[in-house]
Every structure is written in C-alpha cells, then in structure tokens.
mmCIF file of C-alpha atoms in Angstrom:
data_model
loop_
_atom_site.group_PDB
_atom_site.id
_atom_site.type_symbol
_atom_site.label_atom_id
_atom_site.label_comp_id
_atom_site.label_asym_id
_atom_site.label_seq_id
_atom_site.Cartn_x
_atom_site.Cartn_y
_atom_site.Cartn_z
ATOM 1 C CA MET Y 1 7.023 -18.782 14.097
ATOM 2 C CA GLU Y 2 8.318 -15.181 14.822
ATOM 3 C CA GLU Y 3 11.693 -16.202 13.078
ATOM 4 C CA HIS Y 4 9.955 -17.473 10.164
ATOM 5 C CA LYS Y 5 7.847 -14.400 9.781
ATOM 6 C CA LYS Y 6 10.925 -12.287 10.109
ATOM 7 C CA ARG Y 7 12.382 -14.000 7.172
ATOM 8 C CA ILE Y 8 9.384 -13.813 5.018
ATOM 9 C CA ILE Y 9 9.080 -10.103 5.726
ATOM 10 C CA LYS Y 10 12.489 -9.779 4.298
ATOM 11 C CA ALA Y 11 11.750 -11.868 1.121
ATOM 12 C CA ILE Y 12 8.326 -9.724 0.616
ATOM 13 C CA ALA Y 13 10.221 -6.500 0.917
ATOM 14 C CA TYR Y 14 12.623 -7.712 -1.695
ATOM 15 C CA ILE Y 15 9.919 -8.766 -3.965
ATOM 16 C CA ASP Y 16 8.082 -5.406 -3.691
ATOM 17 C CA ASN Y 17 11.253 -3.451 -4.592
ATOM 18 C CA ASN Y 18 12.466 -5.690 -7.298
ATOM 19 C CA LEU Y 19 9.503 -6.755 -9.304
ATOM 20 C CA ASP Y 20 11.458 -6.569 -12.505
ATOM 21 C CA ALA Y 21 14.341 -8.900 -11.140
ATOM 22 C CA ASP Y 22 15.027 -12.504 -10.773
ATOM 23 C CA LEU Y 23 12.322 -13.693 -8.270
ATOM 24 C CA SER Y 24 12.844 -17.329 -8.819
ATOM 25 C CA LEU Y 25 12.155 -19.890 -5.989
ATOM 26 C CA GLU Y 26 15.909 -20.408 -5.501
ATOM 27 C CA LYS Y 27 16.612 -16.745 -5.487
ATOM 28 C CA MET Y 28 14.019 -15.871 -2.871
ATOM 29 C CA ALA Y 29 14.837 -18.950 -0.665
ATOM 30 C CA GLY Y 30 18.385 -17.866 -0.555
ATOM 31 C CA ILE Y 31 17.292 -14.266 0.439
ATOM 32 C CA ALA Y 32 15.172 -15.787 3.168
ATOM 33 C CA MET Y 33 17.864 -18.245 4.018
ATOM 34 C CA TYR Y 34 15.943 -21.490 3.549
ATOM 35 C CA SER Y 35 16.175 -24.362 1.217
ATOM 36 C CA SER Y 36 13.858 -23.960 -1.735
ATOM 37 C CA PHE Y 37 11.538 -26.780 -0.410
ATOM 38 C CA HIS Y 38 11.205 -25.134 3.072
ATOM 39 C CA PHE Y 39 10.719 -21.619 1.770
ATOM 40 C CA HIS Y 40 7.968 -22.630 -0.535
ATOM 41 C CA ARG Y 41 6.046 -24.352 2.396
ATOM 42 C CA ILE Y 42 6.683 -21.541 4.802
ATOM 43 C CA PHE Y 43 5.912 -18.645 2.420
ATOM 44 C CA LYS Y 44 2.517 -20.292 1.748
ATOM 45 C CA LEU Y 45 1.973 -20.866 5.382
ATOM 46 C CA ILE Y 46 2.335 -17.220 6.356
ATOM 47 C CA THR Y 47 0.990 -15.374 3.144
ATOM 48 C CA GLY Y 48 -1.631 -17.882 2.354
ATOM 49 C CA GLU Y 49 -0.572 -18.139 -1.425
ATOM 50 C CA THR Y 50 2.396 -19.553 -3.358
ATOM 51 C CA LEU Y 51 5.524 -17.557 -4.117
ATOM 52 C CA GLN Y 52 4.634 -17.523 -7.812
ATOM 53 C CA ASN Y 53 0.967 -16.410 -7.350
ATOM 54 C CA TYR Y 54 2.187 -13.709 -4.913
ATOM 55 C CA ILE Y 55 4.415 -12.314 -7.390
ATOM 56 C CA ILE Y 56 2.035 -12.327 -10.325
ATOM 57 C CA ARG Y 57 -0.676 -10.743 -8.177
ATOM 58 C CA LYS Y 58 1.798 -8.068 -7.054
ATOM 59 C CA LYS Y 59 2.972 -7.317 -10.530
ATOM 60 C CA THR Y 60 -0.657 -7.168 -12.063
ATOM 61 C CA GLU Y 61 -2.094 -4.970 -9.101
ATOM 62 C CA LYS Y 62 0.966 -2.697 -9.262
ATOM 63 C CA SER Y 63 0.319 -2.241 -13.036
ATOM 64 C CA ALA Y 64 -3.398 -1.619 -12.317
ATOM 65 C CA PHE Y 65 -2.592 1.037 -9.728
ATOM 66 C CA TYR Y 66 -0.195 2.960 -12.159
ATOM 67 C CA LEU Y 67 -2.614 2.561 -15.106
ATOM 68 C CA ALA Y 68 -5.334 4.256 -12.817
ATOM 69 C CA VAL Y 69 -3.295 7.148 -11.477
ATOM 70 C CA LYS Y 70 -0.486 7.658 -14.158
ATOM 71 C CA LYS Y 71 -2.142 8.804 -17.317
ATOM 72 C CA ASP Y 72 0.927 9.405 -19.252
ATOM 73 C CA ILE Y 73 2.730 6.223 -18.728
ATOM 74 C CA GLU Y 74 3.135 3.953 -21.750
ATOM 75 C CA LEU Y 75 2.202 0.323 -21.601
ATOM 76 C CA LYS Y 76 5.351 -0.930 -22.757
ATOM 77 C CA GLU Y 77 7.234 1.168 -20.141
ATOM 78 C CA LEU Y 78 4.986 -0.125 -17.466
ATOM 79 C CA TYR Y 79 5.006 -3.872 -18.393
ATOM 80 C CA LEU Y 80 8.788 -3.867 -18.764
ATOM 81 C CA ASP Y 81 9.440 -2.114 -15.587
ATOM 82 C CA LEU Y 82 7.422 -4.846 -13.792
ATOM 83 C CA GLY Y 83 9.092 -7.708 -15.294
ATOM 84 C CA PHE Y 84 6.648 -8.861 -17.847
ATOM 85 C CA SER Y 85 8.288 -10.324 -20.967
ATOM 86 C CA ASN Y 86 6.131 -8.788 -23.545
ATOM 87 C CA HIS Y 87 2.704 -6.994 -24.309
ATOM 88 C CA SER Y 88 1.002 -10.306 -25.011
ATOM 89 C CA VAL Y 89 1.896 -11.867 -21.641
ATOM 90 C CA PHE Y 90 1.030 -8.690 -19.847
ATOM 91 C CA SER Y 91 -2.386 -8.390 -21.370
ATOM 92 C CA LYS Y 92 -3.281 -11.833 -20.870
ATOM 93 C CA THR Y 93 -2.363 -11.943 -17.192
ATOM 94 C CA PHE Y 94 -4.046 -8.661 -16.521
ATOM 95 C CA LYS Y 95 -7.197 -9.752 -18.214
ATOM 96 C CA LYS Y 96 -7.242 -12.964 -16.402
ATOM 97 C CA TYR Y 97 -6.995 -11.008 -13.111
ATOM 98 C CA TYR Y 98 -9.377 -8.162 -13.676
ATOM 99 C CA GLY Y 99 -11.633 -9.438 -16.613
ATOM 100 C CA ILE Y 100 -10.708 -6.674 -18.937
ATOM 101 C CA SER Y 101 -7.742 -5.358 -21.022
ATOM 102 C CA PRO Y 102 -5.078 -2.901 -19.577
ATOM 103 C CA THR Y 103 -6.300 -0.401 -22.017
ATOM 104 C CA ALA Y 104 -9.959 -0.846 -21.000
ATOM 105 C CA PHE Y 105 -9.143 -0.650 -17.439
ATOM 106 C CA ARG Y 106 -7.256 2.647 -17.812
ATOM 107 C CA ASN Y 107 -10.120 4.172 -19.675
ATOM 108 C CA SER Y 108 -12.570 3.059 -16.967
ATOM 109 C CA ALA Y 109 -10.756 3.511 -13.726
ATOM 110 C CA PRO Y 110 -9.073 6.835 -13.276
ATOM 111 C CA GLU Y 111 -11.656 9.466 -14.484
ATOM 112 C CA THR Y 112 -14.668 8.174 -12.824
ATOM 113 C CA PHE Y 113 -12.839 6.817 -9.719
ATOM 114 C CA HIS Y 114 -14.759 3.522 -9.762
ATOM 115 C CA LYS Y 115 -14.261 1.184 -7.030
ATOM 116 C CA ILE Y 116 -13.130 -2.246 -7.804
ATOM 117 C CA LEU Y 117 -14.940 -5.226 -6.397
ATOM 118 C CA GLN Y 118 -14.204 -8.859 -6.859
ATOM 119 C CA ILE Y 119 -17.103 -11.119 -6.459
ATOM 120 C CA GLN Y 120 -17.644 -14.814 -6.686
ATOM 121 C CA SER Y 121 -19.469 -15.820 -9.796
ATOM 122 C CA LYS Y 122 -21.732 -18.964 -10.100
ATOM 123 C CA ASN Y 123 -19.064 -21.068 -11.763
ATOM 124 C CA GLY Y 124 -16.690 -20.262 -8.835
ATOM 125 C CA GLN Y 125 -14.372 -17.895 -10.777
ATOM 126 C CA MET Y 126 -13.500 -14.389 -9.637
ATOM 127 C CA ASP Y 127 -15.384 -11.776 -11.783
ATOM 128 C CA THR Y 128 -14.223 -8.245 -11.544
ATOM 129 C CA VAL Y 129 -17.186 -5.749 -11.279
ATOM 130 C CA PHE Y 130 -17.015 -1.916 -11.543
ATOM 131 C CA SER Y 131 -19.365 -0.124 -9.337
ATOM 132 C CA GLN Y 132 -19.485 3.588 -9.261
ATOM 133 C CA TYR Y 133 -18.180 4.961 -5.949
ATOM 134 C CA ILE Y 134 -20.858 6.400 -3.533
ATOM 135 C CA CYS Y 135 -20.122 9.886 -4.085
ATOM 136 C CA SER Y 136 -20.057 11.699 -7.458
ATOM 137 C CA ILE Y 137 -16.952 13.535 -8.462
ATOM 138 C CA GLU Y 138 -18.579 16.797 -7.744
ATOM 139 C CA ASN Y 139 -19.280 15.723 -4.230
ATOM 140 C CA LEU Y 140 -15.892 14.326 -3.683
ATOM 141 C CA LEU Y 141 -14.460 17.691 -4.644
ATOM 142 C CA ASN Y 142 -16.777 19.415 -2.323
ATOM 143 C CA CYS Y 143 -15.884 16.926 0.439
ATOM 144 C CA THR Y 144 -12.197 17.813 -0.196
ATOM 145 C CA LYS Y 145 -12.723 21.405 0.264
ATOM 146 C CA MET Y 146 -14.790 21.094 3.366
ATOM 147 C CA ASN Y 147 -12.746 18.564 5.247
ATOM 148 C CA LEU Y 148 -9.210 18.464 4.032
ATOM 149 C CA LYS Y 149 -6.550 21.335 3.853
ATOM 150 C CA ILE Y 150 -4.653 20.387 0.630
ATOM 151 C CA GLU Y 151 -0.931 21.428 -0.022
ATOM 152 C CA VAL Y 152 1.983 20.298 -1.996
ATOM 153 C CA LYS Y 153 5.059 20.500 0.045
ATOM 154 C CA GLU Y 154 8.554 18.985 0.379
ATOM 155 C CA LEU Y 155 8.787 16.554 3.210
ATOM 156 C CA PRO Y 156 12.026 15.469 4.842
ATOM 157 C CA GLU Y 157 13.500 11.946 5.108
ATOM 158 C CA MET Y 158 11.525 9.938 7.820
ATOM 159 C CA ASN Y 159 13.022 7.104 9.645
ATOM 160 C CA LEU Y 160 10.325 4.556 10.781
ATOM 161 C CA ALA Y 161 10.144 1.421 12.978
ATOM 162 C CA ALA Y 162 7.550 -0.788 11.171
ATOM 163 C CA VAL Y 163 5.570 -3.918 11.507
ATOM 164 C CA MET Y 164 4.005 -5.542 8.481
ATOM 165 C CA SER Y 165 0.427 -6.329 8.280
ATOM 166 C CA LEU Y 166 -1.059 -8.906 5.665
ATOM 167 C CA GLY Y 167 -4.790 -7.921 5.439
ATOM 168 C CA ILE Y 168 -6.713 -5.258 6.936
ATOM 169 C CA ALA Y 169 -7.782 -7.332 9.943
ATOM 170 C CA ASN Y 170 -4.164 -7.700 11.040
ATOM 171 C CA VAL Y 171 -3.417 -4.000 11.254
ATOM 172 C CA GLU Y 172 -4.420 -3.492 14.895
ATOM 173 C CA PRO Y 173 -2.520 -6.540 15.954
ATOM 174 C CA SER Y 174 0.587 -5.033 14.082
ATOM 175 C CA TYR Y 175 0.191 -1.864 16.068
ATOM 176 C CA ASN Y 176 0.058 -3.715 19.346
ATOM 177 C CA ILE Y 177 3.319 -5.493 18.542
ATOM 178 C CA LEU Y 178 4.941 -2.239 17.513
ATOM 179 C CA ILE Y 179 3.888 -0.439 20.665
ATOM 180 C CA ASP Y 180 4.914 -3.340 22.979
ATOM 181 C CA TRP Y 181 8.503 -3.019 21.275
ATOM 182 C CA ALA Y 182 8.334 0.795 21.629
ATOM 183 C CA LYS Y 183 7.609 0.467 25.387
ATOM 184 C CA LYS Y 184 10.425 -1.867 25.949
ATOM 185 C CA LYS Y 185 12.823 0.651 24.177
ATOM 186 C CA LYS Y 186 11.140 3.585 26.189
ATOM 187 C CA LEU Y 187 9.879 5.089 23.001
ATOM 188 C CA PHE Y 188 6.315 4.984 23.935
ATOM 189 C CA PRO Y 189 4.471 6.702 25.432
ATOM 190 C CA ARG Y 190 6.245 9.976 24.812
ATOM 191 C CA GLU Y 191 5.290 13.587 24.030
ATOM 192 C CA ASN Y 192 4.458 14.180 20.342
ATOM 193 C CA VAL Y 193 4.912 10.462 19.184
ATOM 194 C CA LYS Y 194 3.707 10.123 15.672
ATOM 195 C CA MET Y 195 2.256 6.837 14.459
ATOM 196 C CA MET Y 196 1.944 6.160 10.819
ATOM 197 C CA SER Y 197 0.404 3.695 8.243
ATOM 198 C CA VAL Y 198 2.337 3.111 5.094
ATOM 199 C CA TYR Y 199 0.368 1.651 2.183
ATOM 200 C CA HIS Y 200 2.361 -0.845 0.124
ATOM 201 C CA ASP Y 201 -0.974 -1.938 -1.801
ATOM 202 C CA SER Y 202 -4.062 -0.143 -2.783
ATOM 203 C CA PHE Y 203 -7.520 -1.113 -1.823
ATOM 204 C CA LYS Y 204 -8.683 -0.240 -5.222
ATOM 205 C CA VAL Y 205 -6.663 -3.161 -6.895
ATOM 206 C CA THR Y 206 -5.863 -5.523 -3.827
ATOM 207 C CA PRO Y 207 -8.244 -7.466 -1.890
ATOM 208 C CA PRO Y 208 -8.698 -6.523 1.654
ATOM 209 C CA ASP Y 209 -7.546 -9.769 3.048
ATOM 210 C CA LYS Y 210 -4.246 -9.406 0.926
ATOM 211 C CA VAL Y 211 -3.503 -5.696 1.115
ATOM 212 C CA ARG Y 212 -0.157 -4.961 2.850
ATOM 213 C CA ILE Y 213 0.082 -2.040 5.287
ATOM 214 C CA HIS Y 214 2.940 -1.072 7.536
ATOM 215 C CA ALA Y 215 2.133 -0.262 10.979
ATOM 216 C CA CYS Y 216 4.810 2.542 11.751
ATOM 217 C CA MET Y 217 6.258 4.897 14.450
ATOM 218 C CA LEU Y 218 8.155 7.925 13.492
ATOM 219 C CA LEU Y 219 11.709 7.774 15.087
ATOM 220 C CA ASP Y 220 14.192 10.557 15.831
ATOM 221 C CA LYS Y 221 17.068 8.333 14.369
ATOM 222 C CA ASN Y 222 17.351 5.306 12.009
ATOM 223 C CA LEU Y 223 16.708 1.843 13.384
ATOM 224 C CA GLU Y 224 19.926 0.068 12.493
ATOM 225 C CA LYS Y 225 18.467 -3.469 12.139
ATOM 226 C CA GLN Y 226 15.269 -5.598 12.335
ATOM 227 C CA GLU Y 227 14.509 -6.446 15.925
ATOM 228 C CA GLY Y 228 11.913 -9.372 15.935
ATOM 229 C CA LEU Y 229 8.992 -8.498 13.829
ATOM 230 C CA VAL Y 230 9.958 -4.677 13.972
ATOM 231 C CA PHE Y 231 11.995 -3.558 11.130
ATOM 232 C CA PRO Y 232 13.466 -0.294 9.771
ATOM 233 C CA GLU Y 233 11.669 1.713 7.070
ATOM 234 C CA THR Y 234 12.552 4.861 5.341
ATOM 235 C CA ILE Y 235 10.388 7.420 3.573
ATOM 236 C CA HIS Y 236 12.904 9.439 1.345
ATOM 237 C CA ALA Y 237 12.605 13.207 1.146
ATOM 238 C CA GLY Y 238 10.513 14.551 -1.721
ATOM 239 C CA LYS Y 239 7.442 16.319 -2.919
ATOM 240 C CA PHE Y 240 4.126 15.168 -1.567
ATOM 241 C CA ILE Y 241 0.530 16.174 -1.870
ATOM 242 C CA VAL Y 242 -0.661 16.451 1.881
ATOM 243 C CA GLY Y 243 -4.310 16.514 2.968
ATOM 244 C CA SER Y 244 -4.761 17.514 6.458
ATOM 245 C CA GLY Y 245 -7.937 17.331 8.419
ATOM 246 C CA GLU Y 246 -9.984 16.053 11.390
ATOM 247 C CA VAL Y 247 -11.871 13.010 10.273
ATOM 248 C CA THR Y 248 -13.344 9.761 11.556
ATOM 249 C CA LEU Y 249 -12.244 6.243 10.439
ATOM 250 C CA HIS Y 250 -15.384 6.109 8.267
ATOM 251 C CA ASP Y 251 -13.900 9.090 6.363
ATOM 252 C CA PHE Y 252 -10.659 7.596 5.328
ATOM 253 C CA GLU Y 253 -11.772 6.015 2.017
ATOM 254 C CA LYS Y 254 -13.384 9.101 0.917
ATOM 255 C CA CYS Y 255 -10.430 11.298 1.912
ATOM 256 C CA TRP Y 256 -8.013 9.020 -0.097
ATOM 257 C CA VAL Y 257 -10.290 8.938 -3.280
ATOM 258 C CA SER Y 258 -10.758 12.827 -2.984
ATOM 259 C CA LEU Y 259 -6.932 13.353 -2.710
ATOM 260 C CA PHE Y 260 -6.249 11.331 -5.659
ATOM 261 C CA LEU Y 261 -8.874 13.072 -7.552
ATOM 262 C CA TRP Y 262 -7.405 16.340 -6.648
ATOM 263 C CA MET Y 263 -4.053 14.997 -7.883
ATOM 264 C CA ASN Y 264 -5.438 14.336 -11.237
ATOM 265 C CA GLU Y 265 -7.369 17.471 -11.537
ATOM 266 C CA HIS Y 266 -4.088 19.481 -10.801
ATOM 267 C CA HIS Y 267 -1.930 17.421 -13.138
ATOM 268 C CA TYR Y 268 0.392 15.884 -10.824
ATOM 269 C CA SER Y 269 1.791 12.338 -11.263
ATOM 270 C CA ILE Y 270 2.300 9.831 -8.466
ATOM 271 C CA ARG Y 271 6.127 8.759 -7.943
ATOM 272 C CA LYS Y 272 7.055 5.137 -7.472
ATOM 273 C CA ALA Y 273 6.823 5.388 -3.694
ATOM 274 C CA PHE Y 274 4.121 4.559 -1.217
ATOM 275 C CA PRO Y 275 1.329 6.738 0.241
ATOM 276 C CA PHE Y 276 0.950 7.077 3.866
ATOM 277 C CA GLU Y 277 -0.962 8.573 6.850
ATOM 278 C CA ILE Y 278 0.409 10.460 9.827
ATOM 279 C CA TYR Y 279 -1.714 10.436 12.959
ATOM 280 C CA HIS Y 280 -1.360 13.523 15.111
ATOM 281 C CA THR Y 281 -4.094 12.584 17.696
ATOM 282 C CA ASN Y 282 -5.856 9.407 18.686
ATOM 283 C CA PHE Y 283 -9.573 8.904 17.730
ATOM 284 C CA ARG Y 284 -10.115 6.881 20.984
ATOM 285 C CA GLU Y 285 -9.446 9.979 22.933
ATOM 286 C CA HIS Y 286 -12.133 12.020 21.140
ATOM 287 C CA PRO Y 287 -15.830 11.906 22.118
ATOM 288 C CA GLU Y 288 -16.905 11.820 18.430
ATOM 289 C CA GLY Y 289 -14.167 9.304 17.362
ATOM 290 C CA LYS Y 290 -12.268 11.965 15.372
ATOM 291 C CA MET Y 291 -8.495 12.249 14.818
ATOM 292 C CA ILE Y 292 -6.313 14.841 13.002
ATOM 293 C CA VAL Y 293 -4.645 12.930 10.078
ATOM 294 C CA ASP Y 294 -2.301 13.826 7.239
ATOM 295 C CA PHE Y 295 -2.965 11.875 4.093
ATOM 296 C CA CYS Y 296 0.295 11.938 1.960
ATOM 297 C CA ILE Y 297 0.824 11.034 -1.773
ATOM 298 C CA PRO Y 298 4.298 11.182 -3.181
ATOM 299 C CA VAL Y 299 4.363 13.014 -6.564
ATOM 300 C CA HIS Y 300 6.422 14.803 -9.105
#
C-alpha cells in the first residue's frame, strides 16, 4: 500500500500544479505508472473519490479561494487559468458545488469573511450555507493587534521533507511518519528543528475530510528524491505576510482569518503559492498548551 500511496502522491502533486493541462485518465495513469484501469481503482481507494471528481473539485475550490482573496482577478482570467473551457461551464460547475454563482460568491465571501459550511439537506443534496464568523471584523482586527505581530518580509527559499495528509484527521499520523523517517536519518531530534504545515487547500472552500495538508520539516539542504511516503517540497523565496505570536491550537483559525483580513485591508494580493505555518515551539511542552507560530501568506 505504501508504494501505491507514493505513486498517487505524485499524481496529486501533478494535478495541483497543472489544473489547466491535460489531466485525462490516460495521462494521469502514465504519470503514476499504472494502467488506466488500475489507476482509476487505486486513486479512488486512496483518495475516496474518482479522478474526474477530484479534478473538478480542486478546480472549483481553487477558483473559490481566489475569488475570496483576489478582488482584482477577472473571471475570464480565473476560469481559463484553471482549465475551464468557457464562462458557462465554469459558472454551472461553480453553482452546482457552492449553490451560488461565482459573482455572488465573490460579493459575499471576502468582505465579511463568512465561513462556508456544507450541510446535508433533506433531499440528500449538499447545500452551501454562509454563516457569519464568530468574531466581527472589528474584533478580528483587535485580535490581530493583540496576539500577532504582523510584518511583510522577504523569506528565503526553504527546502522541506513532506508527508501528505488527506483530511484533517490524518495530519498527526503524517507527522508521525515524518518524524520516524527523520529519526532514521538522524535529523530528529536536533537543536532548532523547525516543523511546518503547508496548506494546499483552504478550510474555507474544502471540506475538512478532503483538505490537503503537508506535514513538513525544514531541511538544511534539498531532499533529492522521494523516500517512501516522504517527498521533497520547496517553498520558493519571495514576499510574505508573516503573523507571529504565541497561540493555542484553538486560536489557529482566528489567526488565519485575521491575517487574510489584514492582507485585504492593506491591499496586498495573494500569490499563486501555498500558505504555511512554522512552529518554533511545541504546544505539548507548554503548561497552557501554547506554541510560538509564524503564519505565512505569499503575496505580491
């Protein structure tokens, strides 16, 4: 099963980086080195959904994320960049998934920072409900000022060892796999080791059981090739909004929402890269469960 997961991880990474490219069953099976028949079955076994459903979901969720955080992006630029053939196909797909048009979503989501909840309706269909976040915008801004030191800075390239997690429940097991690997390589424990989480999906647009998070460790040099379920990942140098503070696990969502709100208030725009967290201390070693964290958003 580990070998199957390794190949599917490769396919998923390709999909994520090439949403506008040929993502046919035959193409993806070739990348994962399976026959089309076996790839289809194994992909569904590991991810819980078919290749086609996964690709459509990723495209739609990615479009929702950028609609929420990039006010200046044109709809045509967005849907062509994500591989939708035309506006009609994009709008129909988006509305089927979120229940409203892309334009209505853009007008509702970013300014008020509503949290998207998908609930089961009486007829068995998924309805999208917008419920206001627990804090008002004013409180979120105050929360930011109190708990996070926010800076815009240039960060260097970071070479990571990563383990993919599909679903929030699988994050801790992914870290266990990473740490076991690091112990064998004598990379853990060591002084000033930095663990990180890279978010390849947003909880605002992706269900918690499908969100993709990479459990990562910062390395001194690049990992040359995939080793079992551990694979190399690079965060390229660039400009980031960095919110730093001592927080508990329960504060994480509020911190992220606050940071994205700060980004909009200061007229920054997110780059097409992934937000991440850097952990400087371990919450398990603090009597109140606190940890020092950097919350990082790539911007230009």
